[in-house]
Coordinates of C-alpha atoms in Angstrom, one line a residue:
M1 CA 90.1 -19.5 124.3
K2 CA 89.5 -22.6 126.5
K3 CA 86.1 -23.1 124.8
L4 CA 87.7 -22.9 121.4
L5 CA 90.3 -25.5 122.4
K6 CA 87.6 -27.8 123.7
L7 CA 85.6 -27.4 120.5
I8 CA 88.7 -28.3 118.5
A9 CA 89.4 -31.3 120.7
A10 CA 85.8 -32.4 120.4
A11 CA 85.9 -32.1 116.7
F12 CA 89.1 -34.0 116.4
L13 CA 87.7 -36.8 118.6
F14 CA 84.6 -36.9 116.5
I15 CA 86.6 -37.2 113.3
L16 CA 88.7 -39.9 114.9
C17 CA 85.6 -41.8 115.9
L18 CA 84.3 -41.6 112.3
R19 CA 87.6 -42.9 111.0
I20 CA 87.4 -45.8 113.4
H21 CA 83.8 -46.5 112.5
V22 CA 84.4 -46.8 108.8
S23 CA 87.6 -48.8 109.0
A24 CA 87.6 -52.5 108.1
A25 CA 87.6 -54.9 111.1
N26 CA 89.8 -57.3 109.1
T27 CA 92.4 -55.8 106.8
E28 CA 93.9 -59.1 105.6
Y29 CA 92.1 -58.9 102.3
V30 CA 93.8 -61.7 100.4
R31 CA 95.0 -64.9 102.1
D32 CA 96.1 -68.1 100.5
D33 CA 96.1 -71.1 102.9
Y34 CA 96.6 -73.6 100.0
G35 CA 99.8 -72.2 98.4
Q36 CA 98.6 -71.2 94.9
L37 CA 100.0 -67.6 95.2
S38 CA 103.6 -66.4 95.7
A39 CA 104.4 -64.0 98.5
S40 CA 104.9 -61.1 96.1
E41 CA 101.5 -61.9 94.4
I42 CA 99.8 -61.9 97.8
N43 CA 101.4 -58.5 98.8
E44 CA 100.4 -56.9 95.5
L45 CA 96.8 -58.2 95.7
N46 CA 96.5 -57.1 99.3
E47 CA 97.7 -53.6 98.4
L48 CA 95.2 -53.4 95.5
A49 CA 92.3 -54.7 97.6
A50 CA 93.1 -52.3 100.4
K51 CA 92.9 -49.3 98.1
V52 CA 89.6 -50.4 96.6
S53 CA 88.2 -51.3 100.1
D54 CA 89.2 -47.9 101.6
A55 CA 87.8 -46.0 98.6
H56 CA 84.4 -47.5 98.9
H57 CA 84.3 -48.4 102.6
A58 CA 83.5 -52.0 101.8
G59 CA 86.0 -54.9 102.2
V60 CA 87.1 -56.8 99.2
Y61 CA 88.2 -60.2 100.4
V62 CA 89.8 -63.4 98.8
R63 CA 90.3 -66.7 100.6
V64 CA 91.9 -69.8 99.1
M65 CA 91.3 -72.7 101.5
P66 CA 92.4 -76.3 101.3
N67 CA 88.9 -77.7 102.2
M68 CA 85.5 -76.7 103.7
E69 CA 86.4 -78.3 107.1
N70 CA 83.1 -79.8 108.4
Y71 CA 80.7 -77.6 106.6
L72 CA 78.3 -79.3 104.2
S73 CA 78.2 -76.5 101.5
I74 CA 80.5 -73.8 100.2
E75 CA 77.7 -71.2 101.0
E76 CA 77.7 -72.2 104.7
Y77 CA 81.4 -72.2 104.8
S78 CA 81.8 -68.7 103.3
E79 CA 79.3 -67.3 105.7
A80 CA 81.2 -68.9 108.6
V81 CA 84.5 -67.5 107.4
Y82 CA 83.0 -64.0 106.9
R83 CA 81.6 -64.0 110.5
N84 CA 84.5 -65.7 112.3
E85 CA 87.1 -63.5 110.7
A86 CA 85.1 -60.3 111.4
M87 CA 85.2 -59.2 107.8
G88 CA 83.6 -56.0 106.5
Y89 CA 83.2 -52.3 107.2
G90 CA 80.9 -50.6 109.8
D91 CA 77.7 -51.8 111.4
T92 CA 76.6 -53.5 108.2
I93 CA 79.9 -55.3 107.9
D94 CA 79.9 -54.2 104.3
G95 CA 82.0 -56.2 101.8
I96 CA 82.3 -59.0 99.4
L97 CA 84.1 -62.3 99.7
L98 CA 85.4 -64.7 97.0
I99 CA 86.3 -68.0 98.6
L100 CA 87.8 -71.1 97.0
D101 CA 87.7 -74.7 98.3
M102 CA 90.6 -76.4 96.5
D103 CA 89.6 -79.9 97.6
T104 CA 86.3 -79.9 95.7
R105 CA 87.3 -76.9 93.4
S106 CA 84.2 -75.0 94.6
F107 CA 83.8 -71.3 94.8
D108 CA 81.4 -68.8 96.4
I109 CA 81.0 -65.1 96.0
F110 CA 79.3 -63.9 99.2
V111 CA 77.8 -60.5 99.9
P112 CA 76.1 -59.7 103.3
H113 CA 72.8 -57.9 103.5
G114 CA 72.4 -54.2 104.3
G115 CA 75.3 -52.3 102.8
L116 CA 76.6 -50.8 99.5
S117 CA 77.7 -54.3 98.5
E118 CA 74.2 -55.6 98.4
T119 CA 73.2 -52.8 96.0
A120 CA 76.4 -53.1 93.9
F121 CA 76.3 -56.9 93.6
G122 CA 72.8 -58.1 92.9
T123 CA 72.3 -61.5 91.3
Y124 CA 73.0 -60.3 87.7
A125 CA 76.2 -58.5 88.8
R126 CA 77.5 -61.4 90.9
E127 CA 76.9 -63.9 88.0
K128 CA 78.5 -61.5 85.5
M129 CA 81.5 -61.3 87.9
A130 CA 81.6 -65.1 88.2
D131 CA 81.6 -65.5 84.5
K132 CA 84.5 -63.2 84.1
V133 CA 86.6 -64.3 87.0
V134 CA 85.8 -68.1 87.3
N135 CA 85.3 -69.0 83.7
G136 CA 87.9 -66.5 82.4
Y137 CA 90.7 -67.3 84.9
L138 CA 90.2 -69.7 87.7
R139 CA 89.1 -72.7 85.6
Y140 CA 92.5 -72.3 83.8
D141 CA 94.4 -72.1 87.2
D142 CA 95.3 -68.4 86.7
Y143 CA 94.7 -67.4 90.3
A144 CA 96.7 -64.2 90.4
G145 CA 95.1 -63.0 87.2
G146 CA 91.6 -64.0 88.4
F147 CA 91.9 -62.3 91.8
S148 CA 93.3 -59.1 90.3
N149 CA 90.4 -59.1 87.8
Y150 CA 87.9 -59.7 90.7
I151 CA 89.2 -56.7 92.7
A152 CA 89.1 -54.5 89.6
I153 CA 85.5 -55.5 88.9
A154 CA 84.6 -54.9 92.5
D155 CA 86.0 -51.4 92.2
E156 CA 84.0 -50.7 89.0
Y157 CA 80.7 -52.1 90.3
Y158 CA 81.0 -50.2 93.6
S159 CA 81.5 -47.0 91.6
Y160 CA 78.4 -47.6 89.5
A161 CA 76.4 -48.3 92.6
E162 CA 77.6 -45.1 94.3
A163 CA 76.6 -43.2 91.2
G164 CA 73.0 -44.6 91.5
T165 CA 73.3 -46.9 88.6
P166 CA 74.3 -50.4 89.8
I167 CA 75.0 -53.1 87.3
S168 CA 71.8 -55.0 86.5
V169 CA 69.8 -56.6 83.7
S170 CA 68.4 -53.1 82.9
F171 CA 71.8 -51.4 83.1
D172 CA 74.9 -53.0 81.7
P173 CA 77.2 -50.6 79.7
E174 CA 79.5 -53.5 78.6
R175 CA 76.6 -55.6 77.3
E176 CA 75.1 -52.6 75.5
A177 CA 78.5 -51.8 73.9
E178 CA 78.8 -55.4 72.7
E179 CA 75.3 -55.4 71.3
A180 CA 76.0 -52.1 69.5
A181 CA 79.2 -53.5 68.0
A182 CA 77.4 -56.7 66.9
K183 CA 74.7 -54.6 65.3
E184 CA 77.3 -52.6 63.4
R185 CA 79.0 -55.7 62.2
R186 CA 75.6 -57.1 60.9
E187 CA 74.9 -53.9 59.1
E188 CA 78.3 -53.8 57.4
A189 CA 77.9 -57.5 56.3
E190 CA 74.5 -56.7 54.8
K191 CA 75.9 -53.7 53.0
A192 CA 78.8 -55.7 51.7
A193 CA 76.4 -58.4 50.5
K194 CA 74.2 -55.9 48.6
T195 CA 77.3 -54.3 47.0
G196 CA 78.6 -57.7 46.1
A197 CA 75.4 -58.7 44.4
T198 CA 75.8 -56.0 41.7
A199 CA 79.5 -56.0 41.6
G200 CA 79.6 -59.8 41.1
V201 CA 77.7 -59.9 37.7
P202 CA 80.8 -59.1 35.4
P203 CA 83.0 -61.8 37.0
I204 CA 80.2 -64.4 36.6
V205 CA 79.8 -63.5 32.9
A206 CA 83.6 -63.8 32.5
L207 CA 83.6 -67.2 34.2
L208 CA 80.8 -68.5 32.0
S209 CA 82.8 -67.4 28.9
C210 CA 85.9 -69.2 30.1
L211 CA 83.9 -72.4 30.7
V212 CA 82.5 -72.2 27.1
M213 CA 86.0 -71.8 25.6
K214 CA 87.3 -74.6 27.7
S215 CA 84.6 -77.0 26.5
R216 CA 85.6 -76.3 22.9
N217 CA 89.2 -77.2 23.5
K218 CA 88.8 -80.5 25.4
T219 CA 91.6 -83.0 25.0
T220 CA 90.1 -86.5 24.4
G221 CA 91.7 -89.8 25.3
I222 CA 93.8 -88.6 28.2
K223 CA 95.5 -91.6 29.8
K224 CA 95.3 -92.2 33.5
E225 CA 98.4 -94.4 33.9
A226 CA 102.0 -93.7 32.9
D227 CA 102.3 -97.1 31.3
D228 CA 99.6 -96.2 28.8
Y229 CA 102.1 -93.8 27.1
I230 CA 104.7 -96.5 26.5
A231 CA 104.6 -98.3 23.1
K232 CA 104.3 -102.1 23.3
N233 CA 107.8 -103.6 23.5
G234 CA 109.1 -100.1 23.1
I235 CA 111.0 -99.9 26.4
R236 CA 111.9 -102.4 29.2
L237 CA 111.7 -101.2 32.8
I238 CA 114.1 -102.9 35.2
N239 CA 113.1 -101.1 38.3
R240 CA 109.7 -99.5 39.1
S241 CA 108.7 -97.5 42.1
D242 CA 105.8 -95.2 43.0
R243 CA 106.5 -91.7 44.2
F244 CA 103.7 -89.7 45.9
L245 CA 103.8 -86.0 45.5
Y246 CA 101.1 -85.3 48.1
R247 CA 99.8 -86.9 51.2
T248 CA 96.6 -86.5 53.2
E249 CA 96.6 -86.6 57.0
S250 CA 93.5 -87.2 59.2
R251 CA 93.6 -85.9 62.7
T252 CA 91.0 -86.5 65.5
K253 CA 90.8 -84.2 68.5
I254 CA 91.2 -85.9 71.8
V255 CA 88.8 -84.5 74.4
R256 CA 90.3 -84.7 77.9
D257 CA 87.9 -85.7 80.6
D258 CA 87.6 -83.1 83.3
D259 CA 87.9 -85.0 86.6
R260 CA 88.3 -82.0 88.8
G261 CA 85.1 -82.7 90.6
G262 CA 83.3 -79.7 89.2
S263 CA 80.9 -78.9 86.4
G264 CA 83.3 -76.9 84.2
G265 CA 82.5 -73.4 85.3
S266 CA 78.8 -73.6 86.0
F267 CA 77.3 -71.6 88.9
H268 CA 74.0 -70.6 90.6
S269 CA 72.8 -67.9 92.9
S270 CA 71.0 -68.2 96.3
S271 CA 70.4 -66.2 99.5
S272 CA 70.1 -66.7 103.2
S273 CA 69.2 -64.5 106.2
F274 CA 72.8 -63.3 106.3
G275 CA 73.5 -62.5 102.7
S276 CA 73.5 -63.5 99.0
H277 CA 75.6 -66.1 97.1
T278 CA 76.8 -67.0 93.7
S279 CA 78.6 -70.3 93.8
G280 CA 79.6 -73.4 91.8
H281 CA 82.8 -75.1 90.6
F282 CA 85.8 -74.1 88.6

């Protein structure tokens, strides 16, 4: 009986150690030091990120910072924040960080080497995420929407990686679906054009017949001015005024200069001894 109790205690201790091993060192997944998010938005995003992080044993982090302090690049800054705040899961400190520098409107998506995140977020996947999150939300100052979308994409990409099919140039279900839809639209347009080529003959014949009949019934000598229809000395006009039944407006689009300090949503990818980056401006 004592041996059985010892075995149960040992098993319980082992399970407890496993739980501690796979837990995130830093569970503050979303933090806004600049003030773009409300308290309710931060709580909601933290709950969402915690669920995704626990499901995949990889931390999904967001940091909104006023500036990069004394760091020379957003890439150096994101690595320093990831290290200093002890982010990530397990020995590989597995996770992904989206960090914003509001002073220069710079962003970086950082993934450390060695864990599931490195597999799930290769260059193609990170740049696809940047296109959706940065160009789709952040450049329009929709931070809550952008961060929510970022967490949802992280969940999706982790799931693909766990299934052995990480998002990449050779495997992108969304791109394949878009290409299939575009192909279907082209085929429908070609089919409609071929059908219209035969169906359009009778209307063309009818149009030509109408033009011939119109040419036979031309009215000659049509006057261009109203005064031409008044007999000489036939009427005396005291007041004359012009009334315009139509008017034409010309509008020119005003292009607003983007002086945010960024390049309007452009980004690039790089790597270091610590991890991989996709960064740019928003």
